Coordinates of C-alpha atoms in Angstrom, one line a residue:
M795 CA 32.2 75.9 22.0
S796 CA 32.3 79.3 23.5
S797 CA 34.8 81.9 22.6
K798 CA 36.6 81.8 26.1
A799 CA 37.1 77.2 25.2
E800 CA 38.0 78.3 21.4
N801 CA 41.0 81.0 22.8
N802 CA 42.3 78.3 25.7
K803 CA 42.8 75.9 22.2
R804 CA 44.5 78.4 20.2
E805 CA 46.7 79.3 23.2
K806 CA 47.1 75.4 23.5
Q807 CA 47.9 75.2 20.0
D808 CA 50.4 77.6 20.0
S809 CA 52.3 76.2 22.9
L810 CA 52.8 73.3 20.8
A811 CA 53.8 75.0 17.9
S812 CA 56.0 77.6 19.7
P813 CA 58.3 75.9 21.8
T814 CA 60.4 79.2 21.4
N815 CA 60.2 82.7 20.4
S816 CA 63.7 83.4 21.0
S817 CA 65.4 84.8 18.3
E818 CA 68.6 84.1 19.3
H819 CA 67.4 80.3 18.8
L820 CA 66.3 80.4 15.3
L821 CA 69.2 82.9 14.4
S822 CA 71.4 79.6 15.6
V823 CA 68.8 77.5 13.7
I824 CA 69.4 79.2 10.3
S825 CA 73.0 80.3 11.1
N826 CA 73.7 76.8 10.8
L827 CA 71.9 75.5 7.7
Y828 CA 73.5 78.7 6.3
L829 CA 77.1 78.2 7.1
N830 CA 77.0 73.8 6.9
I831 CA 78.1 74.8 3.4
G832 CA 78.9 70.8 2.5
Q833 CA 74.9 69.6 3.9
R834 CA 73.6 73.1 2.1
L835 CA 74.8 71.5 -1.2
H836 CA 74.6 67.5 0.0
L837 CA 78.3 67.3 -0.6
D838 CA 79.8 63.1 -1.1
F839 CA 82.5 65.0 -0.3
A840 CA 83.3 68.2 1.5
P841 CA 86.3 70.0 0.4
Y842 CA 89.4 70.1 2.7
C843 CA 89.2 73.6 2.9
L844 CA 85.8 74.0 4.4
D845 CA 87.1 71.8 7.2
D846 CA 90.4 74.8 7.6
L847 CA 88.9 78.3 6.9
T848 CA 91.3 79.7 8.0
Y849 CA 94.3 77.5 6.4
C850 CA 92.3 78.8 3.1
H851 CA 92.3 82.0 4.6
H852 CA 96.2 82.4 4.6
R853 CA 97.0 80.2 2.0
H854 CA 94.3 80.8 -0.7
N855 CA 91.8 84.1 -0.1
H856 CA 95.2 85.8 0.1
A857 CA 98.3 84.6 -1.6
D858 CA 99.9 85.3 -4.3
K859 CA 99.7 83.6 -7.9
P860 CA 101.1 80.0 -7.5
K861 CA 104.3 79.5 -8.9
M862 CA 104.8 77.8 -12.2
A863 CA 106.0 75.0 -14.0
S864 CA 109.8 76.3 -16.1
R865 CA 108.7 76.3 -19.7
S866 CA 111.1 73.9 -20.8
Q867 CA 109.2 71.2 -18.4
L868 CA 105.5 72.6 -19.8
H869 CA 107.1 72.2 -22.9
A870 CA 108.1 68.9 -22.1
L871 CA 104.6 68.0 -21.0
R872 CA 102.8 69.2 -24.3
I873 CA 105.1 66.9 -26.2
A874 CA 104.4 63.5 -23.5
F875 CA 100.6 64.7 -24.5
E876 CA 100.9 65.5 -28.3
Q877 CA 103.5 62.2 -28.8
L878 CA 101.3 60.1 -26.4
R879 CA 103.9 59.1 -24.0
Y880 CA 101.1 58.3 -21.2
V881 CA 103.8 57.7 -19.0
T882 CA 106.2 60.5 -19.5
S883 CA 103.3 62.6 -19.1
I884 CA 101.8 61.2 -15.8
N885 CA 105.6 61.4 -14.4
L886 CA 106.0 64.9 -15.4
T887 CA 102.5 66.4 -13.9
T888 CA 103.7 64.2 -10.4
D889 CA 106.2 65.9 -10.3
M890 CA 105.3 69.6 -10.9
C891 CA 102.3 68.9 -8.3
L892 CA 104.7 68.2 -6.0
R893 CA 107.2 70.3 -6.0
G894 CA 103.7 73.1 -6.0
E895 CA 104.5 74.4 -9.2
F896 CA 101.3 74.8 -11.5
P897 CA 101.6 72.4 -14.7
G898 CA 99.1 74.8 -17.0
V899 CA 95.8 75.3 -18.1
S900 CA 96.3 73.1 -20.9
C901 CA 97.4 70.3 -19.0
F902 CA 93.5 70.1 -17.5
I903 CA 92.5 70.2 -20.9
N904 CA 95.3 67.3 -21.9
L905 CA 94.3 65.1 -18.6
L906 CA 90.2 64.9 -20.2
E907 CA 91.5 64.3 -23.8
S908 CA 93.5 61.4 -22.7
I909 CA 91.0 60.1 -20.3
L910 CA 88.2 60.4 -23.5
S911 CA 90.8 59.0 -25.7
V912 CA 93.3 56.6 -23.9
N913 CA 91.7 53.4 -25.5
C914 CA 92.7 50.0 -23.1
T915 CA 91.4 47.3 -25.5
I916 CA 92.4 47.6 -28.9
E917 CA 92.0 45.0 -30.9
Q918 CA 89.9 43.0 -28.1
K919 CA 93.4 43.1 -26.2
P920 CA 93.5 44.7 -22.8
N921 CA 96.5 46.6 -21.3
I922 CA 97.3 47.0 -18.6
T923 CA 99.5 49.3 -18.7
L924 CA 97.2 51.7 -20.4
Q925 CA 94.6 50.5 -18.6
Q926 CA 96.8 52.1 -15.4
C927 CA 97.6 55.3 -16.9
Y928 CA 94.2 56.4 -17.3
N929 CA 93.3 55.5 -13.8
K930 CA 96.3 57.8 -13.0
Y931 CA 95.0 60.1 -15.2
I932 CA 91.9 60.6 -12.8
E933 CA 94.1 60.1 -10.1
L934 CA 96.4 63.4 -11.3
F935 CA 93.3 65.7 -12.6
L936 CA 91.7 65.8 -8.9
M937 CA 94.9 66.7 -7.2
I938 CA 95.8 69.0 -9.2
V939 CA 92.7 70.6 -8.6
R940 CA 93.3 70.2 -4.3
T941 CA 97.2 71.4 -4.7
F942 CA 96.1 74.0 -6.6
P943 CA 92.1 75.0 -5.7
P944 CA 89.6 77.2 -7.1
C945 CA 89.0 78.6 -4.4
W946 CA 93.3 79.8 -4.8
Q947 CA 92.6 83.8 -5.8
G948 CA 96.1 83.9 -8.0
M949 CA 93.9 80.6 -9.7
R950 CA 91.0 81.9 -10.5
H951 CA 91.7 82.9 -14.3
H952 CA 93.6 79.6 -15.2
Y953 CA 89.7 78.0 -14.1
I954 CA 88.0 80.3 -16.3
D955 CA 90.8 79.9 -19.2
F956 CA 89.9 76.0 -18.9
L957 CA 86.5 75.9 -18.8
N958 CA 86.5 78.0 -21.9
R959 CA 89.1 76.0 -23.8
G960 CA 87.5 73.2 -26.1
L961 CA 88.7 69.7 -26.9
D962 CA 91.6 68.9 -29.4
T963 CA 89.4 67.1 -32.4
R964 CA 91.8 64.8 -33.4
K965 CA 91.4 62.7 -29.4
L966 CA 87.7 63.1 -30.2
S967 CA 87.9 61.6 -34.2
S968 CA 90.7 61.1 -37.0
N969 CA 87.6 61.7 -39.5
E970 CA 85.8 65.0 -40.0
E971 CA 83.3 63.9 -40.6
T972 CA 82.6 61.9 -38.0
L973 CA 83.3 64.5 -35.5
P974 CA 80.7 64.4 -32.3
S975 CA 81.3 68.4 -31.9
K976 CA 82.1 71.3 -33.1
S977 CA 81.5 73.5 -29.7
S978 CA 84.3 75.7 -29.1
K979 CA 84.1 75.0 -25.2
V980 CA 85.1 72.2 -23.1
C981 CA 81.6 71.4 -20.7
D982 CA 79.5 72.5 -24.5
I983 CA 81.7 69.5 -25.7
L984 CA 80.9 67.3 -22.8
L985 CA 77.3 67.5 -23.9
D986 CA 77.3 67.4 -27.2
L987 CA 79.1 63.9 -26.6
L988 CA 76.3 63.0 -24.7
E989 CA 73.4 63.8 -25.9
D990 CA 75.0 62.0 -29.2
L991 CA 75.2 58.8 -27.0
L992 CA 71.8 58.6 -25.9
K993 CA 70.7 58.5 -29.5
I994 CA 72.7 55.6 -30.3
C995 CA 72.9 53.8 -27.2
S996 CA 71.4 50.8 -26.7
P997 CA 68.7 50.2 -23.8
S998 CA 71.2 48.0 -22.2
D999 CA 74.2 50.3 -22.2
L1000 CA 72.4 52.6 -21.0
S1001 CA 70.8 51.6 -18.0
S1002 CA 74.1 49.7 -17.0
P1003 CA 76.6 51.1 -14.4
Q1004 CA 79.2 48.3 -15.4
G1005 CA 82.4 50.7 -16.4
D1006 CA 85.4 49.3 -18.8
A1007 CA 87.9 48.9 -16.2
I1008 CA 89.8 46.2 -16.5
N1009 CA 90.6 43.7 -13.9
M1010 CA 93.9 43.5 -12.6
P1011 CA 95.9 41.2 -10.3
P1012 CA 96.1 42.0 -6.6
T1013 CA 99.4 42.6 -6.4
F1014 CA 100.4 44.6 -9.9
M1015 CA 99.9 48.1 -8.8
D1016 CA 102.6 47.5 -5.9
A1017 CA 104.5 45.2 -8.2
N1018 CA 104.2 47.3 -11.5
P1019 CA 104.6 51.0 -10.3
A1020 CA 104.3 54.1 -13.3
D1021 CA 107.4 53.9 -13.3
S1022 CA 108.1 50.8 -14.7
F1023 CA 107.0 51.5 -17.4
R1024 CA 108.5 53.0 -20.6
D1025 CA 106.7 54.5 -23.4
D1026 CA 108.6 52.5 -26.1
S1027 CA 105.2 52.1 -28.0
F1028 CA 104.7 55.7 -28.2
S1029 CA 107.8 57.5 -30.4
S1030 CA 107.5 59.9 -32.1
E1031 CA 107.6 57.6 -35.6
Y1032 CA 104.2 56.7 -33.8
E1033 CA 102.4 55.1 -36.7
Q1034 CA 98.6 57.0 -37.4
H1035 CA 97.0 53.8 -37.9
E1036 CA 97.6 53.2 -34.1
R1037 CA 96.7 57.3 -33.2
Q1038 CA 93.8 56.6 -34.6
L1039 CA 93.3 53.6 -32.8
H1040 CA 93.3 56.4 -29.4
T1041 CA 90.6 58.5 -30.4
N1042 CA 87.0 58.8 -28.3
V1043 CA 85.2 57.2 -31.8
A1044 CA 87.1 54.1 -31.6
L1045 CA 86.1 53.4 -28.0
T1046 CA 82.8 51.3 -28.3
L1047 CA 79.6 53.1 -27.0
V1048 CA 80.0 51.8 -23.4
Q1049 CA 83.6 52.8 -22.9
R1050 CA 82.4 56.4 -24.5
L1051 CA 79.8 56.8 -22.1
E1052 CA 82.3 55.8 -19.1
R1053 CA 84.7 58.3 -20.5
L1054 CA 82.1 61.2 -21.2
F1055 CA 80.7 60.0 -17.1
V1056 CA 84.4 60.4 -15.6
A1057 CA 85.3 63.5 -17.3
L1058 CA 82.2 65.5 -16.5
S1059 CA 82.9 63.8 -12.4
L1060 CA 85.6 65.7 -12.8
I1061 CA 84.8 69.0 -13.7
L1062 CA 81.6 69.2 -11.3
N1063 CA 83.9 67.8 -8.7
A1064 CA 86.1 71.8 -9.3
L1065 CA 82.7 73.2 -10.0
E1066 CA 81.4 72.3 -6.2
Y1067 CA 84.8 72.8 -4.4
D1068 CA 84.5 76.2 -5.7
L1069 CA 81.1 76.9 -5.1
A1070 CA 81.0 75.9 -1.5
T1071 CA 84.2 77.7 -0.7
W1072 CA 82.8 80.7 -2.3
L1073 CA 79.7 80.6 -0.3
L1074 CA 81.5 80.7 3.3
Q1075 CA 83.8 83.2 1.5
Y1076 CA 81.0 85.9 0.5
N1077 CA 78.6 84.9 3.0
K1078 CA 78.0 88.7 4.4
N1079 CA 76.5 89.7 0.7
P1080 CA 75.9 86.8 -1.5
N1081 CA 74.3 88.2 -3.9
D1082 CA 76.1 91.9 -4.6
C1083 CA 79.3 89.3 -5.5
I1084 CA 77.7 86.5 -7.4
C1085 CA 77.7 88.3 -10.9
S1086 CA 80.7 90.0 -10.6
E1087 CA 84.3 88.6 -11.6
N1088 CA 85.1 87.3 -9.2
G1089 CA 81.9 85.2 -8.6
P1090 CA 81.7 81.2 -8.6
L1091 CA 82.6 79.1 -11.7
I1092 CA 79.3 77.7 -12.3
V1093 CA 77.7 80.6 -12.5
A1094 CA 79.8 81.7 -15.7
V1095 CA 79.7 78.3 -17.2
C1096 CA 75.8 78.7 -17.0
G1097 CA 75.8 82.2 -18.1
L1098 CA 74.0 83.2 -15.1
T1099 CA 72.9 87.1 -14.3
Q1100 CA 70.6 88.6 -12.1
F1101 CA 68.1 89.0 -14.6
T1102 CA 68.0 85.6 -17.3
R1103 CA 68.2 82.3 -15.1
M1104 CA 67.1 80.0 -18.3
T1105 CA 70.2 80.6 -20.6
K1106 CA 71.3 78.4 -23.5
M1107 CA 73.5 76.3 -20.7
V1108 CA 70.8 75.8 -18.5
R1109 CA 68.1 74.4 -20.5
R1110 CA 70.5 71.9 -22.6
I1111 CA 71.2 70.6 -19.2
F1112 CA 67.8 70.5 -18.3
T1113 CA 66.9 68.7 -21.5
V1114 CA 69.7 66.8 -21.2
F1115 CA 68.7 65.3 -18.0
S1116 CA 65.4 65.1 -18.9
D1117 CA 65.9 62.8 -22.2
A1118 CA 68.4 60.3 -20.0
V1119 CA 65.6 59.8 -17.8
A1120 CA 63.3 59.1 -20.6
K1121 CA 66.1 56.5 -21.8
S1122 CA 66.5 55.1 -18.5
L1123 CA 70.3 56.0 -17.7
C1124 CA 71.3 54.6 -14.7
K1125 CA 71.4 55.9 -11.3
S1126 CA 74.6 56.6 -10.6
R1127 CA 75.6 58.5 -13.7
L1128 CA 72.3 60.3 -13.6
Q1129 CA 73.1 61.5 -10.0
V1130 CA 76.2 63.1 -11.9
L1131 CA 73.9 65.3 -14.2
E1132 CA 72.0 66.0 -10.8
R1133 CA 74.7 67.5 -9.0
Y1134 CA 75.3 70.4 -11.6
I1135 CA 71.4 70.9 -11.5
S1136 CA 71.9 71.6 -8.4
L1137 CA 74.6 73.5 -8.4
L1138 CA 73.1 76.1 -11.1
M1139 CA 69.8 76.3 -8.9
V1140 CA 71.4 76.8 -5.4
A1141 CA 73.9 79.6 -7.2
S1142 CA 70.3 81.1 -8.5
N1143 CA 68.8 81.7 -5.9
T1144 CA 71.7 83.1 -4.0
M1145 CA 71.3 85.8 -6.8
D1146 CA 68.0 86.1 -5.0
M1147 CA 68.4 86.7 -1.7
E1148 CA 67.9 89.6 -0.2
N1149 CA 70.4 91.6 1.8
T1150 CA 68.9 94.3 4.8
V1151 CA 71.1 96.0 7.7
N1152 CA 69.7 93.1 10.1
G1153 CA 71.2 90.7 7.7
V1154 CA 70.4 88.2 5.1
K1155 CA 66.9 87.1 4.8
Y1156 CA 67.2 83.0 4.6
P1157 CA 65.8 80.7 3.9
V1158 CA 64.4 82.3 1.2
L1159 CA 62.8 81.2 -1.9
G1160 CA 63.7 83.7 -5.2
D1161 CA 60.9 84.2 -7.3
K1162 CA 63.2 83.6 -10.0
T1163 CA 64.5 80.3 -8.7
R1164 CA 60.9 78.9 -8.5
L1165 CA 60.7 79.8 -11.9
L1166 CA 63.4 78.2 -12.9
I1167 CA 62.5 75.1 -11.7
K1168 CA 59.2 75.2 -13.1
D1169 CA 60.6 75.7 -16.2
F1170 CA 62.8 72.5 -15.3
F1171 CA 59.9 70.4 -14.7
E1172 CA 57.7 71.5 -18.2
I1173 CA 60.9 70.6 -19.6
F1174 CA 61.2 66.9 -17.9
K1175 CA 56.8 66.8 -18.5
E1176 CA 58.1 67.1 -22.4
Y1177 CA 60.8 64.2 -22.3
N1178 CA 58.2 62.2 -19.6
R1179 CA 54.8 61.9 -20.0
G1180 CA 54.8 58.4 -18.8
D1181 CA 54.4 56.4 -15.8
V1182 CA 54.7 59.0 -12.9
T1183 CA 57.2 56.2 -10.8
S1184 CA 60.0 57.9 -13.0
Y1185 CA 59.0 61.4 -11.9
M1186 CA 59.2 59.2 -8.3
E1187 CA 62.8 57.8 -9.1
T1188 CA 63.7 61.2 -10.1
I1189 CA 62.3 63.5 -7.0
E1190 CA 64.5 61.1 -5.1
L1191 CA 67.2 61.9 -7.0
L1192 CA 67.5 65.7 -6.5
R1193 CA 69.6 66.6 -3.8
I1194 CA 68.6 70.4 -2.7
S1195 CA 65.3 70.2 -0.7
F1196 CA 63.7 73.5 -2.4
V1197 CA 64.1 72.1 -5.6
R1198 CA 62.5 68.9 -4.8
Y1199 CA 59.5 70.3 -2.4
E1200 CA 58.8 72.7 -5.6
F1201 CA 59.4 70.1 -8.4
I1202 CA 56.4 68.1 -6.2
D1203 CA 54.3 71.2 -6.5
S1204 CA 54.3 71.3 -9.9
L1205 CA 53.5 67.8 -10.0
L1206 CA 50.4 67.4 -7.4
F1207 CA 49.3 70.8 -7.4
V1208 CA 46.9 73.1 -9.4
N1209 CA 47.3 76.8 -7.8
S1210 CA 50.3 78.2 -8.5
E1211 CA 50.6 79.8 -5.2
P1212 CA 53.9 78.8 -3.0
L1213 CA 54.0 75.3 -1.5
T1214 CA 54.2 76.1 2.6
P1215 CA 52.2 73.7 5.0
Q1216 CA 49.9 75.4 4.5
K1217 CA 49.1 74.4 0.7
I1218 CA 49.4 71.1 2.1
A1219 CA 47.1 71.7 5.1
L1220 CA 44.6 72.8 2.7
D1221 CA 45.0 70.0 0.3
M1222 CA 44.7 67.0 3.0
T1223 CA 41.4 68.7 4.7
K1224 CA 40.3 68.9 1.5
K1225 CA 41.4 65.2 0.7
H1226 CA 42.7 65.9 -2.9
W1227 CA 44.5 62.5 -1.9
L1228 CA 41.2 60.7 -2.9
K1229 CA 40.6 61.8 -6.5
P1230 CA 44.0 63.1 -7.5
K1231 CA 45.0 63.3 -11.0
E1232 CA 45.5 60.7 -13.7
D1233 CA 47.5 58.1 -13.7
I1234 CA 49.3 59.2 -10.0
S1235 CA 47.4 56.5 -7.1
C1236 CA 46.5 57.3 -3.7
E1237 CA 49.3 55.8 -2.1
Q1238 CA 51.6 57.7 -4.4
Y1239 CA 49.9 60.9 -4.1
L1240 CA 50.0 60.8 0.0
H1241 CA 53.9 59.2 -0.5
L1242 CA 54.9 62.6 -2.5
S1243 CA 52.5 65.1 -0.4
L1244 CA 54.6 64.3 2.7
N1245 CA 58.0 64.3 0.3
A1246 CA 57.5 67.7 -0.3
L1247 CA 56.8 68.7 3.6
R1248 CA 59.9 66.7 4.8
S1249 CA 61.4 69.2 2.0
Y1250 CA 60.2 72.3 3.1
C1251 CA 60.7 71.3 7.1
D1252 CA 64.1 70.2 6.0
W1253 CA 65.2 73.5 4.1
H1254 CA 64.1 75.3 7.1
G1255 CA 65.6 73.4 10.1
L1256 CA 61.6 73.5 11.8
K1257 CA 62.5 70.4 13.0
T1258 CA 65.8 71.4 15.1
Y1259 CA 63.9 74.1 15.8
V1260 CA 60.5 72.7 17.3
I1261 CA 62.6 70.1 19.1
T1262 CA 66.2 71.6 20.8
K1263 CA 66.0 73.4 23.8
P1264 CA 67.5 77.2 23.3
G1265 CA 70.7 77.1 23.9
K1266 CA 71.5 73.9 23.2
I1267 CA 72.4 74.0 19.2
A1268 CA 76.2 73.3 19.0
P1269 CA 77.8 75.7 16.8
L1270 CA 79.7 75.1 13.8
T1271 CA 83.5 74.7 14.5
T1272 CA 86.3 75.1 12.0
A1273 CA 90.2 73.9 12.3
N1274 CA 92.8 76.7 13.3
H1275 CA 96.3 76.3 12.4
S1276 CA 98.2 73.2 13.0
V1277 CA 99.9 73.0 16.4
H1278 CA 103.6 71.2 15.8
R1279 CA 105.9 69.3 17.8
L1280 CA 109.5 68.4 16.9
A1281 CA 110.1 65.6 19.5
M1282 CA 113.4 65.1 21.3
H1283 CA 115.1 63.2 23.8
G1284 CA 116.2 64.4 26.7
S1285 CA 116.1 68.3 27.9
G1286 CA 114.7 68.5 24.8
S1287 CA 116.7 71.3 23.5
V1288 CA 118.6 71.0 19.9
S1289 CA 122.2 71.0 19.2
L1290 CA 122.5 72.1 15.3
K1291 CA 126.1 71.8 15.7
E1292 CA 125.8 68.5 17.8
M1293 CA 123.5 67.4 15.0
A1294 CA 125.5 68.6 12.1
K1295 CA 127.8 66.1 12.7
N1296 CA 126.0 63.1 11.9
I1297 CA 123.1 63.9 8.8
K1298 CA 121.4 60.8 9.0
Q1299 CA 120.6 62.0 12.8
L1300 CA 119.3 64.8 12.2
E1301 CA 117.4 63.8 8.5
A1302 CA 116.0 61.3 11.7
K1303 CA 115.2 63.7 13.6
L1304 CA 113.3 65.6 11.6
K1305 CA 110.8 63.2 10.3
M1306 CA 109.9 62.9 13.5
T1307 CA 108.2 66.0 13.7
V1308 CA 104.5 65.5 14.0
S1309 CA 100.9 66.8 14.3
V1310 CA 99.7 67.4 17.5
C1311 CA 96.8 68.8 17.1
K1312 CA 94.5 70.5 15.1
P1313 CA 92.4 72.7 17.1
K1314 CA 88.8 73.7 16.7
V1315 CA 87.7 77.1 16.7
T1316 CA 83.5 77.6 17.1
L1317 CA 82.6 79.8 13.8
P1318 CA 80.6 83.3 14.6
L1319 CA 76.9 83.2 14.1
A1320 CA 76.0 84.3 10.5
D1321 CA 74.8 87.4 9.7
I1322 CA 71.0 86.8 9.1
C1323 CA 67.9 89.1 9.2
I1324 CA 65.8 87.7 12.4
D1325 CA 62.7 89.6 12.6
E1326 CA 58.9 89.5 13.6
T1327 CA 58.1 88.3 10.5
I1328 CA 60.5 85.0 10.0
L1329 CA 59.4 84.5 14.0
R1330 CA 55.6 84.6 12.9
K1331 CA 56.3 82.6 9.9
Y1332 CA 58.1 79.9 12.0
R1333 CA 55.4 80.0 14.5
E1334 CA 52.8 79.6 11.5
D1335 CA 54.3 76.9 10.2
L1336 CA 54.3 74.6 13.0
K1337 CA 51.1 75.2 14.2
L1338 CA 50.2 74.3 11.0
I1339 CA 51.8 71.0 11.1
V1340 CA 49.9 70.6 14.9
D1341 CA 46.9 70.9 12.9
L1342 CA 47.5 68.5 10.0
H1343 CA 48.6 66.1 12.6
N1344 CA 44.9 66.2 14.1
V1345 CA 43.1 66.0 10.3
L1346 CA 45.7 62.9 9.8
L1347 CA 44.6 61.5 13.2
K1348 CA 40.9 61.7 12.3
Q1349 CA 40.8 60.7 8.8
K1350 CA 43.1 57.7 10.1
R1351 CA 39.9 56.9 11.9
E1352 CA 37.8 57.6 8.9
Y1353 CA 39.9 55.4 6.1
P1354 CA 41.2 52.8 7.6
Q1355 CA 42.1 50.9 4.9
V1356 CA 44.1 53.8 4.0
D1357 CA 47.7 53.6 5.0
F1358 CA 49.1 56.8 6.7
S1359 CA 51.8 55.4 8.8
E1360 CA 54.5 57.5 7.4
W1361 CA 52.3 60.2 7.5
L1362 CA 52.3 59.9 11.5
N1363 CA 55.5 58.6 11.9
F1364 CA 56.9 62.0 10.7
L1365 CA 54.1 64.9 12.3
P1366 CA 54.8 64.0 15.9
D1367 CA 58.5 65.2 15.9
F1368 CA 56.8 68.5 16.1
I1369 CA 54.9 68.1 18.7
P1370 CA 56.0 68.1 22.7
E1371 CA 56.2 64.6 24.0
K1372 CA 53.5 64.9 26.5
D1373 CA 51.3 66.3 24.1
A1374 CA 52.2 63.4 21.3
R1375 CA 51.3 61.0 23.8
S1376 CA 47.8 62.5 24.4
T1377 CA 46.8 62.5 20.8
S1378 CA 48.1 58.8 19.9

């Protein structure tokens, strides 16, 4: 082939792989990736503050400390929890939250202790009242986090205090010899309990997602509100024998497992809320602030620093997750543990971010975080040396794209080079999938390689960059202050003197105050560094994907018995439509 023909071919490929060289276009793509925190963390439910940044800015970021409940109320609440007056504690806590009064750090601990210990099936007899109280405790914990979120600066030290506290050992076991944990912090205690349960639970108990909820009559909750129940059975003369029944070790193994993951999920809810709002609040210089006293709670829980990532807590989380996979813990509970891993990985990579005069470099996987993922894989491999199927199922659980593709990289590839489209394209060109590692079939190798490439493209926004025309990327929006209107009749004016004569009419008017709208405002683009280096990287990645598509078309003809359909369904999205038709 002549040099002129080669140049023409190269120019054609460059045109295919580079629909636009506009730095503004790439900035729009990456800015949306960076600021769309719900998608970035793959949250099931985005915190309210992410949708209403103006509200959060005024009510939380720059607000005074929340109002505390009075000493007498806090004392009454403490006594109610100590004497196992479940309904009283529920009513007191609910009233405090509705009045906007924080019920204290101890309330977090007391709620978790009650969730872990309340026994709804004493002597094998279901107690619907206790089941309803148990459900209400879960709702109350979420209600407190929602009413007094961790993004509220005045609440920050309360959350730190909560995470540094332990649980009452009397709620875990009445016998110190059978005490399942002697740790001093709540997360350490919960991991101790989980490690213990993984050792003693049967495979059927671990694999079943079934909880211990009692089937209530459909009308029970409406016909019997919590206020209608009394605490007669939980008086100050509560017998020691009865009190022993309301401890964690007195529950069945299935119940203990269920309660434990409820507690882990509740703490996780607060940690996710905190990290999500923190990443938006400190989006301009995250790596400078993440290790400060105002850093995310997950950093404090795991003890992450700029220099140390594999801390004792991080290793425990990796180990417990790996052991749980090896013992076939059900998927829904593995997802809870994986979400802890996702949070600490995002926090670690945020520490690795580089600030420049032109903005933050993103998306970039830091060296320390990449090493942390390798360590995670090695720990996982220690506990899971069997069939590759468990690896594939685990990879599907990994929410964060860079964690997923680096995990696959450790599983498939020998060389230590970072995973890129170039690495995958070279591997496919050399047909390593024909002779994969032991215990990995050809089909599994192809599936994992594609999963890695897809995850890489998702994290870098390559598909959006290539298929969206410049100027057509919709900016992110957030809610502005709500606009309210007082519903009125006639002239639209209100005569307070006249209305004062009829209080009921005044109340009716006030109740007709409605929220007319919550206008959306466009978020400004993030300060992302877009220079020639990153533009060149995106062009090269896209060109390599186009080259890979051509390689696979050739291999499909050479090996008709091999199924390349997944690859050939995915790769054409990166090629302009007219050229995709010509190569099909």
